Tab-separated table of C-alpha atoms in Angstrom:
chain	number	residue	atom	x	y	z
A	896	MET	CA	112.165	-7.092	64.822
A	897	THR	CA	113.088	-3.970	62.875
A	898	SER	CA	113.502	-3.385	58.975
A	899	ASP	CA	117.053	-3.830	57.929
A	900	LEU	CA	118.365	-2.448	54.520
A	901	LEU	CA	119.223	-5.093	51.891
A	902	ALA	CA	123.034	-5.776	51.201
A	903	PRO	CA	124.055	-4.522	47.832
A	904	LEU	CA	124.267	-8.175	46.527
A	905	ASP	CA	120.881	-9.169	47.908
A	906	LEU	CA	119.607	-5.886	46.299
A	907	ALA	CA	120.872	-7.090	42.775
A	908	PHE	CA	119.433	-10.524	43.069
A	909	TRP	CA	116.118	-8.848	43.796
A	910	ASN	CA	116.410	-6.652	40.723
A	911	ILE	CA	117.712	-8.867	38.085
A	912	GLU	CA	114.746	-11.254	38.781
A	913	SER	CA	112.289	-11.681	35.911
A	914	ALA	CA	109.286	-14.062	35.134
A	915	GLU	CA	111.273	-16.229	33.083
A	916	HIS	CA	114.384	-16.186	35.280
A	917	PRO	CA	113.120	-16.330	39.144
A	918	MET	CA	115.926	-15.798	41.523
A	919	HIS	CA	115.283	-18.556	44.214
A	920	LEU	CA	117.312	-21.191	45.249
A	921	GLY	CA	115.937	-24.724	45.981
A	922	ALA	CA	116.321	-27.755	47.827
A	923	LEU	CA	114.364	-31.083	47.483
A	924	GLY	CA	114.756	-33.241	50.563
A	925	ILE	CA	113.526	-36.794	50.243
A	926	PHE	CA	112.229	-38.652	53.440
A	927	SER	CA	111.632	-42.005	54.574
A	928	ALA	CA	108.018	-42.188	55.905
A	929	HIS	CA	106.880	-43.992	58.984
A	930	SER	CA	103.132	-44.174	57.986
A	931	PRO	CA	101.459	-42.924	54.677
A	932	THR	CA	100.016	-39.699	56.574
A	933	ALA	CA	103.741	-38.615	57.497
A	934	GLY	CA	103.461	-36.130	54.476
A	935	ALA	CA	100.560	-34.374	55.809
A	936	HIS	CA	101.618	-34.593	59.276
A	937	ALA	CA	105.029	-32.935	57.794
A	938	ALA	CA	103.131	-30.328	56.440
A	939	ASP	CA	101.219	-29.267	59.726
A	940	LEU	CA	104.515	-29.307	61.394
A	941	LEU	CA	106.477	-26.952	59.036
A	942	ALA	CA	103.471	-24.729	59.313
A	943	ALA	CA	103.602	-24.574	63.039
A	944	ARG	CA	107.285	-23.986	63.341
A	945	ALA	CA	107.558	-21.627	60.643
A	946	ALA	CA	105.378	-19.145	62.880
A	947	ALA	CA	108.097	-19.172	65.474
A	948	VAL	CA	111.137	-18.320	63.128
A	949	PRO	CA	111.762	-14.480	62.723
A	950	GLY	CA	113.616	-15.018	59.877
A	951	LEU	CA	110.806	-16.550	57.886
A	952	ARG	CA	108.448	-13.697	58.599
A	953	MET	CA	110.417	-11.204	56.904
A	954	ARG	CA	109.225	-9.799	53.651
A	955	ILE	CA	111.072	-7.487	51.397
A	956	ARG	CA	109.873	-3.987	50.719
A	957	ASP	CA	111.119	-1.530	48.026
A	958	ILE	CA	112.099	1.947	49.423
A	959	TRP	CA	111.155	5.029	47.273
A	960	GLN	CA	110.708	7.357	50.171
A	961	PRO	CA	113.873	7.459	52.278
A	962	SER	CA	113.532	8.315	55.766
A	963	PRO	CA	115.674	10.896	57.639
A	964	LEU	CA	117.719	8.213	59.271
A	965	GLN	CA	118.588	6.788	55.966
A	966	PRO	CA	118.819	9.289	53.349
A	967	LEU	CA	120.665	7.106	50.869
A	968	SER	CA	118.238	4.654	50.908
A	969	PHE	CA	116.146	5.908	48.007
A	970	GLY	CA	115.852	2.894	45.420
A	971	SER	CA	116.939	0.357	47.681
A	972	ALA	CA	114.750	-2.219	49.655
A	973	SER	CA	114.617	-3.467	53.243
A	974	ARG	CA	113.723	-6.706	55.005
A	975	GLU	CA	110.782	-5.737	57.598
A	976	PRO	CA	108.360	-8.317	59.355
A	977	ASP	CA	105.177	-8.973	57.578
A	978	PRO	CA	102.504	-8.015	59.786
A	979	ASP	CA	99.899	-10.260	57.945
A	980	PHE	CA	102.417	-13.321	58.165
A	981	ASP	CA	100.299	-16.760	57.705
A	982	PRO	CA	102.512	-19.682	57.386
A	983	LEU	CA	99.669	-21.561	55.347
A	984	HIS	CA	100.653	-19.157	52.753
A	985	HIS	CA	103.875	-20.654	52.524
A	986	VAL	CA	103.724	-24.376	53.477
A	987	ARG	CA	101.493	-26.266	50.793
A	988	LEU	CA	100.621	-29.957	50.606
A	989	HIS	CA	100.167	-31.451	47.312
A	990	ALA	CA	98.587	-34.626	46.044
A	991	PRO	CA	100.634	-37.661	45.935
A	992	THR	CA	103.209	-38.025	43.199
A	993	ALA	CA	105.456	-40.973	41.653
A	994	ASP	CA	108.003	-38.506	40.458
A	995	PHE	CA	109.468	-36.104	42.863
A	996	HIS	CA	111.789	-34.332	40.463
A	997	ALA	CA	108.925	-33.475	37.799
A	998	GLU	CA	106.932	-32.044	40.382
A	999	ALA	CA	110.203	-29.946	41.780
A	1000	GLY	CA	110.610	-28.754	38.081
A	1001	ARG	CA	106.871	-27.488	37.803
A	1002	LEU	CA	107.279	-26.010	41.093
A	1003	MET	CA	110.836	-24.211	40.509
A	1004	GLU	CA	109.205	-22.448	37.548
A	1005	ARG	CA	107.115	-20.211	39.672
A	1006	SER	CA	108.386	-17.033	40.839
A	1007	LEU	CA	107.746	-16.644	44.699
A	1008	GLU	CA	105.362	-13.918	45.781
A	1009	ARG	CA	107.175	-10.515	46.002
A	1010	GLY	CA	104.538	-9.077	48.467
A	1011	ARG	CA	105.161	-11.667	51.118
A	1012	PRO	CA	108.096	-13.239	52.797
A	1013	PRO	CA	109.806	-14.948	49.676
A	1014	TRP	CA	110.102	-18.412	50.821
A	1015	GLU	CA	107.916	-21.628	50.061
A	1016	ALA	CA	107.782	-25.308	51.386
A	1017	HIS	CA	106.121	-27.685	49.280
A	1018	VAL	CA	105.290	-31.154	50.754
A	1019	LEU	CA	105.298	-34.120	48.281
A	1020	PRO	CA	103.633	-37.261	49.492
A	1021	GLY	CA	104.842	-40.372	47.546
A	1022	ASP	CA	102.276	-42.380	46.009
A	1023	ASP	CA	104.294	-45.291	47.542
A	1024	GLY	CA	103.010	-44.461	50.960
A	1025	VAL	CA	106.498	-44.944	52.303
A	1026	SER	CA	108.267	-41.681	51.409
A	1027	PHE	CA	107.672	-38.049	51.008
A	1028	ALA	CA	109.619	-34.771	49.861
A	1029	VAL	CA	109.940	-31.429	50.716
A	1030	LEU	CA	110.860	-28.842	48.376
A	1031	PHE	CA	112.137	-25.531	50.072
A	1032	LYS	CA	112.170	-22.380	48.023
A	1033	PHE	CA	114.006	-19.202	49.240
A	1034	HIS	CA	114.822	-15.952	47.470
A	1035	HIS	CA	118.099	-15.146	46.747
A	1036	ALA	CA	117.638	-11.956	47.908
A	1037	LEU	CA	116.493	-13.403	51.384
A	1038	ALA	CA	119.277	-16.068	51.757
A	1039	ASP	CA	122.220	-17.556	50.304
A	1040	GLY	CA	122.899	-21.269	50.484
A	1041	LEU	CA	124.263	-20.968	54.133
A	1042	ARG	CA	121.513	-18.797	55.169
A	1043	ALA	CA	118.820	-20.923	53.678
A	1044	LEU	CA	120.291	-24.143	55.348
A	1045	THR	CA	119.900	-22.081	58.457
A	1046	LEU	CA	116.217	-21.141	57.933
A	1047	ALA	CA	115.399	-24.804	56.721
A	1048	ALA	CA	116.990	-26.447	59.704
A	1049	ALA	CA	115.105	-24.054	62.107
A	1050	ILE	CA	111.630	-25.760	60.921
A	1051	LEU	CA	112.979	-29.279	60.858
A	1052	ASP	CA	113.476	-31.466	64.001
A	1053	PRO	CA	115.639	-30.168	66.351
A	1054	MET	CA	119.457	-31.396	66.214
A	1055	ASP	CA	121.825	-31.948	68.670
A	1056	MET	CA	124.534	-29.412	68.138
A	1057	PRO	CA	127.867	-28.906	70.029
A	1058	GLU	CA	127.915	-25.800	71.915
A	1059	ARG	CA	130.077	-22.882	70.515
A	1060	LYS	CA	131.091	-19.930	71.999
A	1061	PRO	CA	129.379	-16.646	70.488
A	1062	ARG	CA	131.486	-14.540	68.480
A	1063	PRO	CA	131.362	-10.650	69.863
A	1064	GLU	CA	128.605	-8.695	67.868
A	1065	GLU	CA	129.916	-6.495	65.024
A	1066	PRO	CA	128.523	-2.912	65.330
A	1067	ARG	CA	126.359	-1.733	62.628
A	1068	ARG	CA	127.928	0.669	60.079
A	1069	GLY	CA	126.696	4.419	60.747
A	1070	LEU	CA	125.915	6.586	57.823
A	1071	LEU	CA	129.102	8.528	57.960
A	1072	PRO	CA	132.584	7.045	58.688
A	1073	ASP	CA	134.590	7.446	61.968
A	1074	VAL	CA	137.072	10.079	61.378
A	1075	ARG	CA	139.595	8.151	62.828
A	1076	LYS	CA	139.316	5.841	60.373
A	1077	LEU	CA	139.603	7.749	57.247
A	1078	PRO	CA	142.979	7.389	56.266
A	1079	GLY	CA	142.365	3.495	56.056
A	1080	LEU	CA	138.967	4.171	54.275
A	1081	VAL	CA	140.811	6.117	51.570
A	1082	ARG	CA	143.614	3.381	51.188
A	1083	GLY	CA	140.796	1.093	50.910
A	1084	ALA	CA	138.933	3.031	48.341
A	1085	VAL	CA	142.166	3.253	46.399
A	1086	SER	CA	142.430	-0.628	46.638
A	1087	ASP	CA	138.826	-1.211	45.556
A	1088	VAL	CA	139.386	0.816	42.524
A	1089	GLY	CA	142.308	-1.230	41.683
A	1090	ARG	CA	140.511	-4.433	42.391
A	1091	ALA	CA	137.539	-3.359	40.106
A	1092	LEU	CA	139.995	-2.766	37.336
A	1093	ASP	CA	141.503	-6.020	37.787
A	1094	ILE	CA	138.118	-7.794	37.773
A	1095	GLY	CA	137.035	-5.987	34.687
A	1096	ALA	CA	140.240	-6.857	32.911
A	1097	SER	CA	140.088	-10.290	33.832
A	1098	LEU	CA	136.430	-10.709	32.763
A	1099	ALA	CA	137.307	-9.393	29.365
A	1100	VAL	CA	140.031	-11.722	28.920
A	1101	SER	CA	137.724	-14.612	29.889
A	1102	SER	CA	135.381	-13.884	27.298
A	1103	LEU	CA	138.177	-14.342	24.302
A	1104	GLY	CA	139.787	-17.160	22.492
A	1105	VAL	CA	137.549	-20.483	23.322
A	1106	ARG	CA	134.124	-20.997	22.044
A	1107	SER	CA	131.466	-22.468	24.126
A	1108	SER	CA	128.370	-24.497	22.970
A	1109	SER	CA	124.752	-23.536	22.323
A	1110	ALA	CA	123.808	-26.371	24.793
A	1111	PHE	CA	124.557	-23.957	27.780
A	1112	THR	CA	122.685	-21.057	26.356
A	1113	ALA	CA	119.026	-20.575	25.555
A	1114	GLU	CA	116.153	-17.992	24.956
A	1115	ALA	CA	114.338	-17.887	28.216
A	1116	THR	CA	111.103	-20.206	28.122
A	1117	GLY	CA	110.330	-19.947	31.905
A	1118	THR	CA	110.179	-23.701	31.899
A	1119	ARG	CA	112.144	-25.732	34.525
A	1120	ARG	CA	113.213	-29.422	34.633
A	1121	THR	CA	115.242	-31.082	37.701
A	1122	ALA	CA	117.199	-34.071	38.179
A	1123	GLY	CA	119.231	-35.700	41.017
A	1124	VAL	CA	122.361	-38.025	40.950
A	1125	VAL	CA	123.457	-39.832	44.302
A	1126	LEU	CA	127.112	-41.046	44.288
A	1127	ASP	CA	129.143	-42.760	46.964
A	1128	LEU	CA	131.457	-40.300	48.652
A	1129	ASP	CA	133.886	-43.295	49.303
A	1130	ASP	CA	134.321	-43.310	45.421
A	1131	VAL	CA	135.273	-39.893	45.216
A	1132	HIS	CA	137.706	-40.045	48.057
A	1133	ARG	CA	139.406	-42.993	46.158
A	1134	VAL	CA	140.032	-40.746	43.195
A	1135	ARG	CA	141.238	-37.770	45.228
A	1136	LYS	CA	143.524	-39.909	47.236
A	1137	ALA	CA	145.006	-41.524	43.812
A	1138	GLN	CA	145.325	-38.184	42.051
A	1139	GLY	CA	145.581	-35.616	44.767
A	1140	GLY	CA	143.808	-32.179	44.962
A	1141	THR	CA	140.493	-31.795	46.983
A	1142	VAL	CA	137.085	-33.385	46.880
A	1143	ASN	CA	135.840	-30.311	45.224
A	1144	ASP	CA	138.234	-30.569	42.431
A	1145	VAL	CA	137.029	-34.269	41.715
A	1146	LEU	CA	133.318	-32.914	41.859
A	1147	ILE	CA	133.958	-30.286	39.507
A	1148	ALA	CA	135.981	-32.408	37.198
A	1149	LEU	CA	132.997	-35.063	37.107
A	1150	VAL	CA	130.688	-32.381	35.679
A	1151	ALA	CA	133.225	-31.600	32.949
A	1152	GLY	CA	133.508	-35.472	32.167
A	1153	ALA	CA	129.657	-35.536	32.284
A	1154	LEU	CA	129.452	-32.780	29.951
A	1155	ARG	CA	131.698	-34.219	27.589
A	1156	ARG	CA	129.534	-37.766	27.438
A	1157	TRP	CA	126.257	-35.599	27.277
A	1158	LEU	CA	127.577	-33.356	24.389
A	1159	ASP	CA	128.796	-36.288	22.423
A	1160	GLU	CA	125.348	-38.281	22.631
A	1161	ARG	CA	123.663	-35.158	21.716
A	1162	GLY	CA	125.791	-34.430	18.605
A	1163	ASP	CA	126.836	-31.249	19.675
A	1164	GLY	CA	130.467	-31.500	19.829
A	1165	SER	CA	132.592	-31.892	22.933
A	1166	ASP	CA	135.578	-29.670	21.791
A	1167	VAL	CA	134.435	-26.736	24.032
A	1168	ARG	CA	135.479	-25.675	27.249
A	1169	PRO	CA	132.699	-23.559	28.981
A	1170	ARG	CA	133.291	-21.058	31.415
A	1171	ALA	CA	132.049	-22.290	34.941
A	1172	LEU	CA	131.264	-19.877	37.748
A	1173	ILE	CA	132.170	-21.519	41.111
A	1174	PRO	CA	130.568	-19.423	43.972
A	1175	VAL	CA	132.669	-18.854	46.965
A	1176	SER	CA	131.031	-17.872	50.203
A	1177	LYS	CA	132.875	-14.936	52.039
A	1178	ARG	CA	130.521	-15.412	54.873
A	1179	ARG	CA	131.730	-15.304	58.534
A	1180	PRO	CA	129.550	-17.652	60.526
A	1181	ARG	CA	127.728	-16.636	63.509
A	1182	THR	CA	128.289	-12.883	62.960
A	1183	ALA	CA	125.493	-10.468	64.160
A	1184	HIS	CA	123.791	-10.149	60.770
A	1185	PRO	CA	124.374	-13.309	58.675
A	1186	GLN	CA	121.515	-12.662	56.354
A	1187	GLY	CA	123.154	-10.804	53.729
A	1188	ASN	CA	124.540	-12.488	50.744
A	1189	ARG	CA	128.539	-12.623	50.930
A	1190	LEU	CA	129.601	-13.924	47.872
A	1191	SER	CA	132.441	-13.963	45.490
A	1192	GLY	CA	133.567	-16.801	42.859
A	1193	TYR	CA	136.275	-18.420	40.905
A	1194	LEU	CA	135.839	-18.669	37.079
A	1195	ILE	CA	137.380	-21.700	35.306
A	1196	ARG	CA	137.328	-23.405	31.746
A	1197	LEU	CA	135.898	-26.728	32.167
A	1198	PRO	CA	138.167	-28.908	30.032
A	1199	VAL	CA	135.189	-30.652	28.348
A	1200	ASP	CA	137.494	-30.977	25.114
A	1201	ASP	CA	140.138	-33.175	26.849
A	1202	PRO	CA	139.465	-36.882	26.284
A	1203	ASP	CA	141.544	-38.088	29.257
A	1204	PRO	CA	139.653	-38.205	32.354
A	1205	LEU	CA	142.806	-37.813	34.468
A	1206	GLY	CA	143.902	-34.900	32.395
A	1207	ARG	CA	140.404	-33.004	33.137
A	1208	LEU	CA	141.120	-33.827	36.884
A	1209	ASP	CA	144.405	-32.370	36.499
A	1210	THR	CA	143.484	-29.145	34.366
A	1211	VAL	CA	140.524	-28.334	36.990
A	1212	ARG	CA	142.886	-28.893	39.956
A	1213	SER	CA	145.685	-26.610	38.529
A	1214	ALA	CA	142.824	-24.103	37.739
A	1215	MET	CA	141.215	-24.048	41.157
A	1216	ASP	CA	144.805	-23.918	42.904
A	1217	ARG	CA	145.542	-20.749	40.539
A	1218	ASN	CA	142.181	-19.297	41.858
A	1219	LYS	CA	142.894	-20.107	45.464
A	1220	ASP	CA	146.367	-18.507	45.081
A	1221	ALA	CA	144.992	-15.305	43.936
A	1222	GLY	CA	142.233	-15.278	46.294
A	1223	PRO	CA	138.514	-14.674	46.030
A	1224	ASN	CA	139.066	-10.998	45.599
A	1225	ARG	CA	140.375	-10.934	42.158
A	1226	GLY	CA	139.841	-12.309	38.795
A	1227	ALA	CA	136.619	-12.362	36.785
A	1228	GLY	CA	134.739	-14.478	39.033
A	1229	ALA	CA	134.689	-11.821	41.754
A	1230	VAL	CA	132.331	-9.679	39.620
A	1231	ALA	CA	129.711	-10.047	42.348
A	1232	LEU	CA	132.145	-7.892	44.679
A	1233	LEU	CA	131.514	-4.995	42.599
A	1234	ALA	CA	127.800	-4.866	43.791
A	1235	ASP	CA	129.215	-3.233	46.930
A	1236	HIS	CA	130.193	-0.093	45.235
A	1237	VAL	CA	126.959	0.249	42.933
A	1238	PRO	CA	124.503	2.725	44.622
A	1239	ALA	CA	121.049	1.570	45.136
A	1240	LEU	CA	119.405	3.480	42.583
A	1241	GLY	CA	121.989	2.255	40.092
A	1242	HIS	CA	120.998	-1.579	40.959
A	1243	ARG	CA	117.425	-0.526	40.442
A	1244	LEU	CA	117.772	1.036	37.168
A	1245	GLY	CA	120.708	-1.377	35.842
A	1246	GLY	CA	119.219	-4.444	37.011
A	1247	PRO	CA	117.707	-5.679	33.757
A	1248	LEU	CA	121.001	-4.755	32.145
A	1249	VAL	CA	123.032	-6.768	34.523
A	1250	SER	CA	120.493	-9.801	34.047
A	1251	GLN	CA	121.407	-9.995	30.481
A	1252	ALA	CA	125.051	-9.649	30.828
A	1253	ALA	CA	125.438	-12.932	32.645
A	1254	ARG	CA	125.909	-14.972	29.285
A	1255	LEU	CA	128.985	-13.183	28.655
A	1256	TRP	CA	130.391	-13.802	32.204
A	1257	PHE	CA	130.034	-17.795	32.606
A	1258	ASP	CA	128.217	-20.580	30.642
A	1259	ILE	CA	127.211	-22.814	33.532
A	1260	LEU	CA	126.878	-22.199	37.497
A	1261	VAL	CA	128.666	-25.155	39.678
A	1262	THR	CA	127.777	-24.534	43.368
A	1263	SER	CA	128.495	-26.074	46.560
A	1264	VAL	CA	125.747	-25.998	49.294
A	1265	PRO	CA	126.977	-27.380	52.616
A	1266	LEU	CA	124.717	-29.552	54.626
A	1267	PRO	CA	125.061	-30.635	58.110
A	1268	SER	CA	126.941	-34.068	58.669
A	1269	LEU	CA	124.304	-35.033	61.361
A	1270	GLY	CA	121.188	-36.549	60.040
A	1271	LEU	CA	118.003	-34.519	59.323
A	1272	LYS	CA	114.451	-35.473	60.126
A	1273	LEU	CA	111.177	-33.814	60.294
A	1274	GLY	CA	108.635	-35.507	62.469
A	1275	GLY	CA	110.838	-38.263	63.246
A	1276	ASN	CA	111.210	-39.338	59.457
A	1277	PRO	CA	114.641	-39.342	58.170
A	1278	VAL	CA	116.028	-37.227	55.238
A	1279	THR	CA	117.341	-39.932	52.846
A	1280	GLN	CA	118.325	-37.668	49.920
A	1281	VAL	CA	118.889	-33.841	49.417
A	1282	PHE	CA	119.225	-32.349	46.098
A	1283	PRO	CA	120.257	-28.473	45.889
A	1284	PHE	CA	118.936	-26.615	43.196
A	1285	ALA	CA	120.596	-23.051	42.023
A	1286	PRO	CA	118.812	-20.342	39.804
A	1287	LEU	CA	119.216	-19.915	36.154
A	1288	ALA	CA	120.687	-16.683	35.100
A	1289	ARG	CA	119.086	-15.321	32.073
A	1290	GLY	CA	120.520	-16.542	28.671
A	1291	GLN	CA	121.782	-20.009	30.354
A	1292	SER	CA	120.037	-23.265	30.292
A	1293	LEU	CA	121.841	-25.531	33.013
A	1294	ALA	CA	122.868	-25.189	36.424
A	1295	VAL	CA	124.586	-27.780	38.920
A	1296	ALA	CA	124.637	-27.598	42.568
A	1297	VAL	CA	126.147	-30.221	45.051
A	1298	SER	CA	126.252	-31.272	48.489
A	1299	THR	CA	127.692	-34.049	50.563
A	1300	TYR	CA	125.221	-35.795	53.134
A	1301	ARG	CA	125.914	-38.828	55.183
A	1302	GLY	CA	128.399	-40.454	53.121
A	1303	HIS	CA	127.005	-39.567	49.611
A	1304	VAL	CA	127.268	-36.698	47.102
A	1305	HIS	CA	124.052	-35.352	45.787
A	1306	TYR	CA	123.945	-33.402	42.425
A	1307	GLY	CA	120.980	-31.119	41.724
A	1308	LEU	CA	120.645	-30.396	38.185
A	1309	VAL	CA	118.175	-27.493	36.992
A	1310	ALA	CA	117.635	-26.682	33.433
A	1311	ASP	CA	115.333	-24.795	31.043
A	1312	ALA	CA	112.878	-27.721	30.171
A	1313	GLU	CA	112.905	-26.709	26.692
A	1314	ALA	CA	116.614	-26.295	26.030
A	1315	VAL	CA	117.396	-29.367	27.783
A	1316	PRO	CA	114.732	-32.037	27.353
A	1317	ASP	CA	117.427	-34.907	27.687
A	1318	LEU	CA	118.528	-33.518	31.617
A	1319	ASP	CA	118.095	-37.247	32.738
A	1320	ARG	CA	121.018	-38.186	30.113
A	1321	LEU	CA	123.183	-35.765	31.828
A	1322	ALA	CA	122.514	-37.047	35.122
A	1323	ALA	CA	123.312	-40.686	34.017
A	1324	ALA	CA	126.575	-39.346	32.559
A	1325	LEU	CA	127.553	-38.020	35.860
A	1326	THR	CA	126.897	-41.522	37.424
A	1327	GLU	CA	129.120	-43.167	34.473
A	1328	GLU	CA	131.898	-40.334	34.988
A	1329	VAL	CA	132.567	-41.791	38.460
A	1330	GLN	CA	133.389	-45.344	37.234
A	1331	THR	CA	135.444	-43.909	34.323
A	1332	LEU	CA	137.542	-42.096	36.706
A	1333	ILE	CA	138.031	-44.962	39.074
A	1334	THR	CA	139.199	-47.062	36.288
A	1335	ALA	CA	141.592	-44.754	35.147
A	1336	CYS	CA	143.176	-44.507	38.392
A	1337	ARG	CA	143.830	-48.195	38.429
A	1338	SER	CA	145.387	-48.187	35.011
């Protein structure tokens, strides 16, 4: 294994991290246990298997002395094998607990150790003796959602996957462009400038006109609370078939309706339209270098102020259709693409400033994390539920991640524990909103 420079967006995630806003993704998998000792056995398996996964041995090292082969790397960072890698530093067995989410919230508060490969797996035995949970944490600079899934799957039980023909490897980019490609590169540079101006203008417009709610923003306390919601995917399909659109449209509309209920209960007022960032993966599966983040996004106004559940769904569907027509390279949601045009030292020096600008860009993150349709297991113990968790940007108090797994929708909610002490009420509102939409479809 050799070192590899971080992609610009990876470097941005590495530099905007702070103690109050760690930049790691999470996933809480809950397993049905075959025996009371299944959790301890699972921890042993994870540690043993992690040693054989090259991607889990990679640490991130800051570069302050560029090599002759990489003269432009000053201020960047690279992935490189950790010569002192010990899986026991990353896989930890905890005492039995009756509340997996309470433990997950506490563990999500803690930043990953930056001197070691930035990932952890926390095994949480259930005090009922018939279940255990594993909380995976991966730094966003090490992996996006797809890459994190790949790394986690590598230390779970092997799955029978259909064979796929490998794509041809893409050559690494050299330090200097091929002269035969210069005309195209010039056109691309001009196009990039136009795209940047379009994104900047869209971002400015998106911040005008409609107020948000203080419920979505908070001073950093560094505390975390998590909650999970499980819905029947058939119910979501029932709404989609009745009203049109996509499953994702329905899932986003459910968030809008749940926020309306929650804000009303809090007395905060629901006459708001918070800006939601919907990340879009631009990753090409099975490429030669899949570890870097390849993300853009769509920005939409969640119609929390609309009292009609079907009206909210229609608004979300229309907004998502407009975003898809424009594509993931345009609009205010595509700000992440600008990271490619910032030099490494710019990321290093501007990271703290960029981290404080997130609240000006969006109010809440609503992200989808793909999961395999096949059942996941560890030591023969099946996964029954999987709750993905997204990092909280500075100045924001709530993030929503969602996955579908074996006929169910799993929402993972992460919040600043002091700003959102009633996160469980938002989780309950999501469950209630499904029935509201189904009822509205019937009437």
